[in-house]
Coordinates of N, CA and C in Angstrom, one line a residue:
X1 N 68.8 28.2 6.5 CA 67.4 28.6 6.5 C 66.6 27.5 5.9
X2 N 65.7 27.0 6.3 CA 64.5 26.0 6.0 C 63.5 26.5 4.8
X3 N 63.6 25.4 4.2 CA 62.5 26.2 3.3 C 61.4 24.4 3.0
X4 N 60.1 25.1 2.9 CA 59.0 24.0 3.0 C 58.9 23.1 1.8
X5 N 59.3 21.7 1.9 CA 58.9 21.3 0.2 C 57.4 21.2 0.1
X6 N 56.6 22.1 -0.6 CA 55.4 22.3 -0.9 C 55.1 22.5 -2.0
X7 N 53.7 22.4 -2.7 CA 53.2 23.0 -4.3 C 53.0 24.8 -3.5
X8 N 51.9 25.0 -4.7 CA 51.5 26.0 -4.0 C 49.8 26.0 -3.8
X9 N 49.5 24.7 -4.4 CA 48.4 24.3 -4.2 C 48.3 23.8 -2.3
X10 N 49.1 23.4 -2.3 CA 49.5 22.8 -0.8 C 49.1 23.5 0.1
X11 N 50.2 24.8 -0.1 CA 50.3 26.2 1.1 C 48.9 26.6 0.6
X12 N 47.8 26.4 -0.5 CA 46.6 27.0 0.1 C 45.9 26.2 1.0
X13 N 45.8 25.1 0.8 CA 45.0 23.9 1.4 C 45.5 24.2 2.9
X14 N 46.9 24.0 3.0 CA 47.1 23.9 4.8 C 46.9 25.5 4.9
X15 N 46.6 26.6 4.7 CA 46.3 28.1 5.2 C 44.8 27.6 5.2
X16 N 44.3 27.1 4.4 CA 42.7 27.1 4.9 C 42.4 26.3 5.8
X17 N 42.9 25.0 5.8 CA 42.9 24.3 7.5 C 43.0 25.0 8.5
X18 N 44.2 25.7 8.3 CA 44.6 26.6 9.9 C 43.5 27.8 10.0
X19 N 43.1 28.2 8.9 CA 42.0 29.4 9.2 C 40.5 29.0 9.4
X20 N 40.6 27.5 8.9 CA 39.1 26.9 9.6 C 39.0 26.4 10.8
X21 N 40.4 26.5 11.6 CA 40.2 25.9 12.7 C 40.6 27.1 13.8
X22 N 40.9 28.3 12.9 CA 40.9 29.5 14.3 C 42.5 29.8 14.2
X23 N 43.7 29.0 13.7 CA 44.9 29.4 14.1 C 45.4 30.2 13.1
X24 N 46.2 31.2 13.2 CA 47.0 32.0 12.5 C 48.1 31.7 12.1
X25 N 48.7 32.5 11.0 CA 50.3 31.8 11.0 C 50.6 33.0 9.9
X26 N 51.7 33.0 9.1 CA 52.8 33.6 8.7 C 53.5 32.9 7.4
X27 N 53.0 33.4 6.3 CA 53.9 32.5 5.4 C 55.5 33.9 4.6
X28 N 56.9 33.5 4.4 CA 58.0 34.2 4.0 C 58.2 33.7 2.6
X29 N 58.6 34.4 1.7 CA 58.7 34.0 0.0 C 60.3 34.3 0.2
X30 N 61.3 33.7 0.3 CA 62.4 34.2 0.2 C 62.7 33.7 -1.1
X31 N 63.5 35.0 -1.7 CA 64.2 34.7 -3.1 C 65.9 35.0 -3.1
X32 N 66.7 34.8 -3.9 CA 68.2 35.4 -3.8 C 68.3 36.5 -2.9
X33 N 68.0 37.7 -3.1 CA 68.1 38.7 -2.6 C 67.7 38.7 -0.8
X34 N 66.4 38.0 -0.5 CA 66.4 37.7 0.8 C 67.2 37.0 1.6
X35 N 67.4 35.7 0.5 CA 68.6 34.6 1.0 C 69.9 35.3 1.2
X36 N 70.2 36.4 0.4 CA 71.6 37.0 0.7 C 71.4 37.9 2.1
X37 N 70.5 38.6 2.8 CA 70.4 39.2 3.5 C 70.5 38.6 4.9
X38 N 69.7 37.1 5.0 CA 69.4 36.8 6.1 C 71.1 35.8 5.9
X39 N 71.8 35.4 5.2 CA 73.2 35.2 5.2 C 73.9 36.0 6.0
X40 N 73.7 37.2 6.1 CA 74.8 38.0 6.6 C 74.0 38.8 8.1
X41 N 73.0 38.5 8.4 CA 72.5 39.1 9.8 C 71.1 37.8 10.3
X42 N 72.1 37.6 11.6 CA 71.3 36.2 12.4 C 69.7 37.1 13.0
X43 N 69.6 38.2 13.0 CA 68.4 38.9 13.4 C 67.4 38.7 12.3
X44 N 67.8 38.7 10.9 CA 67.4 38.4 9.5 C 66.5 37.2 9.5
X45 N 67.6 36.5 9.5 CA 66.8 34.6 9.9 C 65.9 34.5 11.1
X46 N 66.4 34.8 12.0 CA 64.7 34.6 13.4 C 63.8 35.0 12.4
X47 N 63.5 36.3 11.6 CA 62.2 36.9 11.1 C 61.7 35.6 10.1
X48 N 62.7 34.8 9.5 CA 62.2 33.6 8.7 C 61.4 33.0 9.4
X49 N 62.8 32.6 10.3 CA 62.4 30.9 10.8 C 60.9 31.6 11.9
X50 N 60.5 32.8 12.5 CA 59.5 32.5 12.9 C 58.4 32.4 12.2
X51 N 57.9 32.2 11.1 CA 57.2 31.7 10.1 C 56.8 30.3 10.1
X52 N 55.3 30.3 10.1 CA 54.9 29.0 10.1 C 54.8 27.6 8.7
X53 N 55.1 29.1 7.0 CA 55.5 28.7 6.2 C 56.6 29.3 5.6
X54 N 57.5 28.9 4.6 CA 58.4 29.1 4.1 C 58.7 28.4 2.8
X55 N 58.4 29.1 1.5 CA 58.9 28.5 0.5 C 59.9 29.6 -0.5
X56 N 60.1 28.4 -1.8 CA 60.8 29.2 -2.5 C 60.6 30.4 -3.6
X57 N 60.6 31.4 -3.5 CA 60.1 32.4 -4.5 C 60.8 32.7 -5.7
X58 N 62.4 32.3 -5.4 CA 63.1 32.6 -6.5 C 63.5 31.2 -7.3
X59 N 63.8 30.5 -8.1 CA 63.8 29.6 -8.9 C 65.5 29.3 -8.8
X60 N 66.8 30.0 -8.4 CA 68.0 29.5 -7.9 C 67.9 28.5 -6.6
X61 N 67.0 29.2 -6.0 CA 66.6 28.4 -4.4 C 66.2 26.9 -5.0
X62 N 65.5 27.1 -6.1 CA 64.8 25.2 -6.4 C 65.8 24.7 -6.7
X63 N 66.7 25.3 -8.1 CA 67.9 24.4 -8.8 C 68.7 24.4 -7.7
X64 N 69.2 25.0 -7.0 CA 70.1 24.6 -6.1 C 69.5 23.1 -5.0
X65 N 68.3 23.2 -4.6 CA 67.7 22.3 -3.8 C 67.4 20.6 -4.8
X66 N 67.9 21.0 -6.4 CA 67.7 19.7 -7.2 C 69.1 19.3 -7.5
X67 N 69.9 20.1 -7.2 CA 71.4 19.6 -7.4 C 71.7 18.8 -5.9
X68 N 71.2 19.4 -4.7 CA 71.9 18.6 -3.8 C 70.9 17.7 -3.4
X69 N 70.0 17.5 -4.0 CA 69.3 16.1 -3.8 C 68.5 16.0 -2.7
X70 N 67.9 17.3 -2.5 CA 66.9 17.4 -1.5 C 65.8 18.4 -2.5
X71 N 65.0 17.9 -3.6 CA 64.5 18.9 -4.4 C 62.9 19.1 -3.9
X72 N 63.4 20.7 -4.4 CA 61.8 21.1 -3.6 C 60.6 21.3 -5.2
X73 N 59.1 21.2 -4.9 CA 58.8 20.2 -5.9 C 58.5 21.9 -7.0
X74 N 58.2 23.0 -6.8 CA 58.2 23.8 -7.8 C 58.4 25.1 -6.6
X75 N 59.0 25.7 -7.9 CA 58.8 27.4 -7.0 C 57.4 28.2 -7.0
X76 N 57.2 28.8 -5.7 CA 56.0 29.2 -5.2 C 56.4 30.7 -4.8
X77 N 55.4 31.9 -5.6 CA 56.0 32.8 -5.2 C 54.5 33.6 -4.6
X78 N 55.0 35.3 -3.7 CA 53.9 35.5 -3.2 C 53.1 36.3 -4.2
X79 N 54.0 36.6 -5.5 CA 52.6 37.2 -6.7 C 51.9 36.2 -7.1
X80 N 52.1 35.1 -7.1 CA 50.8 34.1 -7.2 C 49.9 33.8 -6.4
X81 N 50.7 33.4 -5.4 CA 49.7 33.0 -3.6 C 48.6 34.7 -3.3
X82 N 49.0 35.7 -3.6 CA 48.2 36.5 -3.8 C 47.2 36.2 -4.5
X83 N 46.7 35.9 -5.5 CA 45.9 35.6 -6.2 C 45.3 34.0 -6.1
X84 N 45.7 32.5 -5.4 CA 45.3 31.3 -5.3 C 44.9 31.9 -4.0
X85 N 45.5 32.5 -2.7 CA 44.7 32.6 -1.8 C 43.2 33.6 -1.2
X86 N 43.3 34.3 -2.4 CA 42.3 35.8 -2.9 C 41.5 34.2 -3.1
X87 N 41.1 33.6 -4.0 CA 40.4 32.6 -4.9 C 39.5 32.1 -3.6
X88 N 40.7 31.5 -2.9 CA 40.6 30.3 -1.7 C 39.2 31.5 -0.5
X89 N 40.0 32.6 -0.5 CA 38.9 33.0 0.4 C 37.5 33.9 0.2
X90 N 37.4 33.9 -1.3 CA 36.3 34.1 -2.0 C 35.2 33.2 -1.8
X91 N 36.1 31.8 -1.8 CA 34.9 30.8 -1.9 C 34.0 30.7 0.0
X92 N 35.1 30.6 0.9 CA 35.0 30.4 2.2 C 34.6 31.6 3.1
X93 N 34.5 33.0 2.1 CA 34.2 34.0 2.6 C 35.0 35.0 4.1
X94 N 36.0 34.1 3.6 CA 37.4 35.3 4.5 C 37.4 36.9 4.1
X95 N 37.6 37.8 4.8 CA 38.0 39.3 4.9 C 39.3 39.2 4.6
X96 N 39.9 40.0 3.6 CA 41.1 40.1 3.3 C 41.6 41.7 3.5
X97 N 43.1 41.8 3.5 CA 43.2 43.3 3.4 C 44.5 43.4 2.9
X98 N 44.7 44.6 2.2 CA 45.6 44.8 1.1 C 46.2 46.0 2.1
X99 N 47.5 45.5 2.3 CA 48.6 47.3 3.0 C 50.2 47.1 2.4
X100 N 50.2 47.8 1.5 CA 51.4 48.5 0.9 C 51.8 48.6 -0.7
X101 N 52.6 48.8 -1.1 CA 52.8 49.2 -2.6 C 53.0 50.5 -2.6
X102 N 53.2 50.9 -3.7 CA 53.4 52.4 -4.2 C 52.0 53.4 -4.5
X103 N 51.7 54.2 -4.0 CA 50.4 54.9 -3.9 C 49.3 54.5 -4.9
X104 N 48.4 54.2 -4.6 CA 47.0 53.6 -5.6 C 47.2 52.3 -5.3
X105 N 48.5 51.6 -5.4 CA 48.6 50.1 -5.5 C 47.5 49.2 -4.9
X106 N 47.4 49.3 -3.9 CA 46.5 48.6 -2.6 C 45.3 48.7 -3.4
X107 N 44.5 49.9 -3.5 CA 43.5 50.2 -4.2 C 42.7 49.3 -5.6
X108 N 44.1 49.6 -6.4 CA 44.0 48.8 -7.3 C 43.8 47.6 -7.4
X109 N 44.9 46.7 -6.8 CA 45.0 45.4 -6.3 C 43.6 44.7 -6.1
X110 N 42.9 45.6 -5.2 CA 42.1 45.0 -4.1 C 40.9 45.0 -5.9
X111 N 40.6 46.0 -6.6 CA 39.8 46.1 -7.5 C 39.7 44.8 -7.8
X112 N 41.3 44.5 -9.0 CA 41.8 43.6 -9.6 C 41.3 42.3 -9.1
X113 N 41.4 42.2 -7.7 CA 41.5 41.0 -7.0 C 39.4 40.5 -6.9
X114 N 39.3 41.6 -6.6 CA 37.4 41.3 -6.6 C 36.9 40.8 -7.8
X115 N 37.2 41.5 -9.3 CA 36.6 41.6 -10.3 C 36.8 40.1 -10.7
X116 N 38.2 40.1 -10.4 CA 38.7 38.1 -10.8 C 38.4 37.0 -9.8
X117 N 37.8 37.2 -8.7 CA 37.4 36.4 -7.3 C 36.2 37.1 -6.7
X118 N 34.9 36.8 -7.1 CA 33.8 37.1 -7.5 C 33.7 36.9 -5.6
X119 N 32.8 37.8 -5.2 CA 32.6 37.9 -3.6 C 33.3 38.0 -2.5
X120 N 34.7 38.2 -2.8 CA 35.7 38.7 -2.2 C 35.5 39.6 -1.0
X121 N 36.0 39.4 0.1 CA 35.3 40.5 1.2 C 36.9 41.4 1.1
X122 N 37.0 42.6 0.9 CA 38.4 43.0 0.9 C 37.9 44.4 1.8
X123 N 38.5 44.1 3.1 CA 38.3 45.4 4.2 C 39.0 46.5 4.2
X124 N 40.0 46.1 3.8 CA 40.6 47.7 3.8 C 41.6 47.3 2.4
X125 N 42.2 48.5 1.7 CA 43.2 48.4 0.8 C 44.1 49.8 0.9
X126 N 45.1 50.0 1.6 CA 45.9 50.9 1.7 C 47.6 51.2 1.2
X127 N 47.4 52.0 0.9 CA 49.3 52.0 0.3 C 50.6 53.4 1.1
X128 N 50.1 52.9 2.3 CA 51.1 54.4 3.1 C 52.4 54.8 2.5
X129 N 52.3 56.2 2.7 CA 53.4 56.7 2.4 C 54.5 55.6 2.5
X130 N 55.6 56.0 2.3 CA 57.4 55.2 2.0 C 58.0 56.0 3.8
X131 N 58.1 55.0 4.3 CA 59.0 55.7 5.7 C 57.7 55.7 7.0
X132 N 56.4 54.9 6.6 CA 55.9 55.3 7.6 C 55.5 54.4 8.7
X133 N 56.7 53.5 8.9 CA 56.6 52.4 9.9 C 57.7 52.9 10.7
X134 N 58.5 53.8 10.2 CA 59.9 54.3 11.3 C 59.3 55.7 11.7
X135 N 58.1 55.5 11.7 CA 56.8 57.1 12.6 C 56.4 56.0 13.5
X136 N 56.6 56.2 14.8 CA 56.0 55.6 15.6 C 54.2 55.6 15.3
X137 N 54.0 57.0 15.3 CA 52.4 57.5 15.2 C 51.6 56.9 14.4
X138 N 52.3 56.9 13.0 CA 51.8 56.7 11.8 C 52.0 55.2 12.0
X139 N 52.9 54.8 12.5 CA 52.5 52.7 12.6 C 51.7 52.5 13.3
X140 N 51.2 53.3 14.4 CA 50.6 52.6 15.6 C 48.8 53.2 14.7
X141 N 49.0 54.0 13.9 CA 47.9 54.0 13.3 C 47.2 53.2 12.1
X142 N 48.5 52.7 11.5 CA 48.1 52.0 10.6 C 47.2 50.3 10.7
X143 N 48.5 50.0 11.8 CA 48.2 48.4 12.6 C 46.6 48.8 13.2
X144 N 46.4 49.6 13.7 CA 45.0 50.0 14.3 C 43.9 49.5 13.0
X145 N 44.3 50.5 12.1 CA 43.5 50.4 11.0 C 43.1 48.7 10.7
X146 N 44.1 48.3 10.5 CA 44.2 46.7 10.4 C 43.7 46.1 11.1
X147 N 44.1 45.8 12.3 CA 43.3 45.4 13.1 C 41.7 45.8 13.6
X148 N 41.8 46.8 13.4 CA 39.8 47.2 13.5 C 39.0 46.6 12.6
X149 N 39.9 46.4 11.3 CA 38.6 45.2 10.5 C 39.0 43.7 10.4
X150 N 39.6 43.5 11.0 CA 39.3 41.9 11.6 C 39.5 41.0 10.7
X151 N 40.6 41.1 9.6 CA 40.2 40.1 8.4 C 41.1 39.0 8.7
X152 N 40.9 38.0 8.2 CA 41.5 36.8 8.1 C 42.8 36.4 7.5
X153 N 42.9 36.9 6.2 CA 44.3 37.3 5.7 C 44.9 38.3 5.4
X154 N 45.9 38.6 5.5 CA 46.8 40.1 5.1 C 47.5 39.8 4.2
X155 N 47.4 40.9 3.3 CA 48.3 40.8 2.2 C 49.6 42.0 2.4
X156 N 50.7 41.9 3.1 CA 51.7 43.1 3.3 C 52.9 43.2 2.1
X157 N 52.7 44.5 1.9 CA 53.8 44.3 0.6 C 54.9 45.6 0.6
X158 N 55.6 45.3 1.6 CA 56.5 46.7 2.0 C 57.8 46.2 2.0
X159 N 58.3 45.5 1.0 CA 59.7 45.0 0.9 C 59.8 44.0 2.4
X160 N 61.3 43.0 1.9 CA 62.1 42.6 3.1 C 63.0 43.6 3.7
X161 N 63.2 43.1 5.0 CA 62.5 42.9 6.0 C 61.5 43.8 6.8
X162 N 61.1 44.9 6.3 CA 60.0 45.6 6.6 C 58.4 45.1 6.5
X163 N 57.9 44.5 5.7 CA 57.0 43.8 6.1 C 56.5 42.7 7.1
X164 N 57.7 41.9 7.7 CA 58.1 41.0 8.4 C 57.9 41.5 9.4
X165 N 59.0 42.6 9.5 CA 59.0 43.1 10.8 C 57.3 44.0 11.3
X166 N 56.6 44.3 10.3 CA 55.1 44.9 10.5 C 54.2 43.6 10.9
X167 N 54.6 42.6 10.5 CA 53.7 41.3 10.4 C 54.1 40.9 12.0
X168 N 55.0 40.9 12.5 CA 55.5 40.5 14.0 C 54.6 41.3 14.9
X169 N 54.4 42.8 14.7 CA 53.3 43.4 15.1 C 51.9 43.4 15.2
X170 N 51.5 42.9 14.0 CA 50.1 42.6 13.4 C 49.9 41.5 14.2
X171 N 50.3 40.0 13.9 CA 50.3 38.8 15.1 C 49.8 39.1 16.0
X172 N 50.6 39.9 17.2 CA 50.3 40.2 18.2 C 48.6 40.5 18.6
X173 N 48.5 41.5 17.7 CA 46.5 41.5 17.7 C 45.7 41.1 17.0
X174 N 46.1 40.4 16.0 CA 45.3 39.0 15.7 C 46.2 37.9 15.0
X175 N 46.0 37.2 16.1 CA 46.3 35.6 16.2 C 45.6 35.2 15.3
X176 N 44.7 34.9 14.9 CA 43.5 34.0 14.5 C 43.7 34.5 12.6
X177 N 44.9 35.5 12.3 CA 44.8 35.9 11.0 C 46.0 35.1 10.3
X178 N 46.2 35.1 9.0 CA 47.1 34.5 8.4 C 47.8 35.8 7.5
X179 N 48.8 36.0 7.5 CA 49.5 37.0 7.1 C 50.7 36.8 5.4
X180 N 50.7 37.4 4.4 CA 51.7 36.8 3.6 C 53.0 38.0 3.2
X181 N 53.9 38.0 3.7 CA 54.6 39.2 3.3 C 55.0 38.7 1.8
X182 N 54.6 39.9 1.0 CA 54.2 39.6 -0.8 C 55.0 40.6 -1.6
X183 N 56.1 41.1 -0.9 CA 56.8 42.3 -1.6 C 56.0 43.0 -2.5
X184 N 56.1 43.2 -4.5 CA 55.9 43.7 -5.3 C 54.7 43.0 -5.5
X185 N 54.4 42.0 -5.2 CA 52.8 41.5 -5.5 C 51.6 42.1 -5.4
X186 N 51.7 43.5 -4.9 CA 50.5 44.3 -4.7 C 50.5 44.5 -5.9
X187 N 51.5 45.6 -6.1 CA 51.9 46.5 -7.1 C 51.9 45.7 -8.7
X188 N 52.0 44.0 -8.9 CA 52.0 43.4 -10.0 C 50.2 43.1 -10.4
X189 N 49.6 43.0 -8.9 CA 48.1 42.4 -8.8 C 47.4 43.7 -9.5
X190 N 47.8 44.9 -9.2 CA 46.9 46.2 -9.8 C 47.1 46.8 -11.2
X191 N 48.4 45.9 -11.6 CA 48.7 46.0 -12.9 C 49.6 47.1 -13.2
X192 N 50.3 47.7 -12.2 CA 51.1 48.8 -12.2 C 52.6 48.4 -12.5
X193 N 53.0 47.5 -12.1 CA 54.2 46.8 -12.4 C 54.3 45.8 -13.0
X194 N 54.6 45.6 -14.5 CA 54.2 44.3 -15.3 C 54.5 43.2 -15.1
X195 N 54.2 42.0 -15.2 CA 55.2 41.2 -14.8 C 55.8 39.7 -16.0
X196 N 56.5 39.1 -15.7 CA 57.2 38.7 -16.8 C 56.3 37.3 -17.4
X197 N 56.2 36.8 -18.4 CA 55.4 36.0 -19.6 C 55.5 34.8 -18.5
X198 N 54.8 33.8 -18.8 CA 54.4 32.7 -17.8 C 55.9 32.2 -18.4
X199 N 56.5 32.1 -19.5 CA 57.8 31.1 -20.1 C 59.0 31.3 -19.5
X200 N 58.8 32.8 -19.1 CA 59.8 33.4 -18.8 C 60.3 33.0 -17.4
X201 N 59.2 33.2 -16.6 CA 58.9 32.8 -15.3 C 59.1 30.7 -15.0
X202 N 58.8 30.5 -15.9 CA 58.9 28.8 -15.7 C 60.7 28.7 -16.0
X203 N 61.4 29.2 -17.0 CA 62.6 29.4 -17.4 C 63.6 30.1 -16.2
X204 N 62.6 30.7 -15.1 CA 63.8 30.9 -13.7 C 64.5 32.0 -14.7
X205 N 64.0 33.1 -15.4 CA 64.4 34.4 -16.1 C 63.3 35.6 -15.6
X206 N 62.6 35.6 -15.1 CA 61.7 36.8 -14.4 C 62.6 38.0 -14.1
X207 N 63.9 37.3 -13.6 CA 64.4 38.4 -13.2 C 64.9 39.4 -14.1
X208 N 65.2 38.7 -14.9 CA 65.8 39.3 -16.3 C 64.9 40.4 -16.6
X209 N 63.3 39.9 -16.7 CA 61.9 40.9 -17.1 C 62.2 41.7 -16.5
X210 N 62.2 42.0 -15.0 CA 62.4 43.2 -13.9 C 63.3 43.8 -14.6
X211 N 64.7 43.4 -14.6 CA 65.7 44.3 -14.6 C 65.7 44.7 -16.1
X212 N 65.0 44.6 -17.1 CA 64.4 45.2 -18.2 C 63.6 46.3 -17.6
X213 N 62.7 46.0 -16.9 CA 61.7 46.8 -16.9 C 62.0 48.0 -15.8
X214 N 62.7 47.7 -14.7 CA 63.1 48.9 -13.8 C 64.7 48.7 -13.5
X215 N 65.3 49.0 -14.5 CA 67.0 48.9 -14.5 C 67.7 49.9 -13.5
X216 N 67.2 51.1 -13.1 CA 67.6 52.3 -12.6 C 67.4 51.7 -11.2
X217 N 66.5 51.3 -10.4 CA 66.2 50.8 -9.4 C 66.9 49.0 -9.1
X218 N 67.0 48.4 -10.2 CA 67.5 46.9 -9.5 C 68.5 46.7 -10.2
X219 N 69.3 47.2 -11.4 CA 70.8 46.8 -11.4 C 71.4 46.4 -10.4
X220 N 71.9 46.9 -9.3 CA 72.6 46.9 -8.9 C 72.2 45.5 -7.9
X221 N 71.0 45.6 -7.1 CA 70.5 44.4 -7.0 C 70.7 43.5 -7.4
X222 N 70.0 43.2 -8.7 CA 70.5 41.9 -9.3 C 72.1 42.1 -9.7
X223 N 72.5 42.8 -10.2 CA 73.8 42.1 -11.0 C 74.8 42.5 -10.4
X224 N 75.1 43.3 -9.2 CA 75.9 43.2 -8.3 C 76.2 42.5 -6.9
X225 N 74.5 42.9 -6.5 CA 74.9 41.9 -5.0 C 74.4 40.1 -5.3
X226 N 72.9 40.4 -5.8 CA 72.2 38.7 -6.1 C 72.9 38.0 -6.8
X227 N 73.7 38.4 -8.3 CA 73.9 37.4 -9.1 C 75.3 36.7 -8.7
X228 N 76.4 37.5 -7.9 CA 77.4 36.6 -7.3 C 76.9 35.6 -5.9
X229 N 75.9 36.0 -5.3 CA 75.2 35.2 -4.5 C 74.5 33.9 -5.2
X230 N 74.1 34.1 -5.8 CA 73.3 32.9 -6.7 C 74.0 32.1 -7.1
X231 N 75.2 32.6 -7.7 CA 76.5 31.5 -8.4 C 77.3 30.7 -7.1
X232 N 77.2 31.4 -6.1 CA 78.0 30.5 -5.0 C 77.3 29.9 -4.4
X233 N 75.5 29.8 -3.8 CA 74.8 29.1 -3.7 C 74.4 28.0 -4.3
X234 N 74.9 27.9 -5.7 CA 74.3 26.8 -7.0 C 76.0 25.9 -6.6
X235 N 76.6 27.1 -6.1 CA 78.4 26.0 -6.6 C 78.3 25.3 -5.5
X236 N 77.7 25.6 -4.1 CA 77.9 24.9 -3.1 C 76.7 24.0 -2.5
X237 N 75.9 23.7 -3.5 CA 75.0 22.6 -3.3 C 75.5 22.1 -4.2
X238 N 76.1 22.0 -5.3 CA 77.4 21.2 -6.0 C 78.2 20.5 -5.3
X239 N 79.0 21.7 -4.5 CA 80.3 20.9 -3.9 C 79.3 20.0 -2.5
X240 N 78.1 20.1 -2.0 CA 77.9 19.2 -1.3 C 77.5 17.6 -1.3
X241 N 77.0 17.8 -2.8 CA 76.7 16.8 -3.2 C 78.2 15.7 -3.3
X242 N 79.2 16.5 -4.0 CA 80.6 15.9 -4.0 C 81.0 15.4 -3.1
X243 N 80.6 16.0 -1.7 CA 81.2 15.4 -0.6 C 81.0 14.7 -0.1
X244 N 79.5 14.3 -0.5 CA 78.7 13.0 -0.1 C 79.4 12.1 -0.8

């Protein structure tokens, strides 16, 4: 899987090119846990690689990309780009629209996101029920929704690969939009889900914050499936280096 050496200053600059000149596009935050998924299902990876951007969201993905000597220059994640691209289209006067999170989330977010990005156009902010993309009815009404206000970026936050796979949809009827699948970034933007100290986060330990803060839900996550993935990821941008 490719991933873009970019800041995150960068990915705003080239999203606002592409949206001043009419083209759409697709940016993926993969972190360990994504990277472990699309490892073991090649249907996984197409939803990447069809992406016009791709960076790193988890901070193993960087150390590993500085051990084998292809280093990517900082980790970029989508709870930030939520908020530098909110900024970016405040100023340029883009429509934005908030869909997913845990109920109020959207709502909130979209608040959050106005009060700190003064003239913000935010068209819709919604948080559908859990399960309601595997309702034919209830997708085909939601994407409507979306598409009827016309905004220039989307902010989807319905986990991997469920957002992805809604964003493959969304594309379809408008091209001309820029899309960021943001997982928990709704839910961090409205202040509903805390998120971890800037030190903590520069230290590539955020995860540690989560699994403090929601242990019942990500143990197993992290310290069963991610954290033996991450150790064999770091050991084999190691061993490639050696073989060079």
């Amino acid at each position: 899987m490719g991933v873009d050496a970019v800041t995150e200053a960068e990915v705003v600059d080239w999203v606002s090119g592409e949206v001043e000149a009419g083209r759409g596009g697709q940016i993926v935050t993969p972190n360990v846990d994504i990277c472990r998924a699309v490892a073991q299902d090649a249907g996984l990876r197409e939803l990447v690689r069809r992406a016009e951007v791709v960076v790193a969201d988890g901070m193993p993905l960087v150390w590993a990309s500085r051990i084998s000597g292809t280093p990517l220059p900082e980790r970029v994640t989508g709870a930030d780009l939520i908020w530098s691209l909110s900024a970016r289209a405040a100023r340029r006067g883009w429509p934005v629209y908030l869909l997913g999170g845990p109920p109020g989330a959207a709502e909130g977010a979209a608040g959050e996101l106005a009060r700190r990005c003064p003239g913000l156009d935010v068209r819709g902010a919604v948080s559908p029920p859990y399960g309601f993309d595997a309702r034919p009815a209830e997708r085909e009404r939601v994407i409507g929704d979306v598409v009827r206000a016309r905004p220039r970026l989307v902010f989807v936050g319905l986990g991997f690969p469920r957002q992805e796979l809604l964003i493959g949809d969304l594309r379809q009827e408008l091209p001309g939009a820029w899309f960021l699948g943001c997982g928990a970034a709704i839910a961090f933007a409205a202040g509903m889900v805390p998120r971890a100290p800037g030190w903590m986060r520069r230290a590539g330990l955020e995860w540690a914050f989560r699994l403090g803060s929601e242990p019942g839900r990500l143990a197993r996550r992290y310290l069963v499936d991610d954290l033996p993935f991450a150790v064999r990821l770091l050991l084999e941008a190691r061993r490639g280096v050696t073989r060079r």
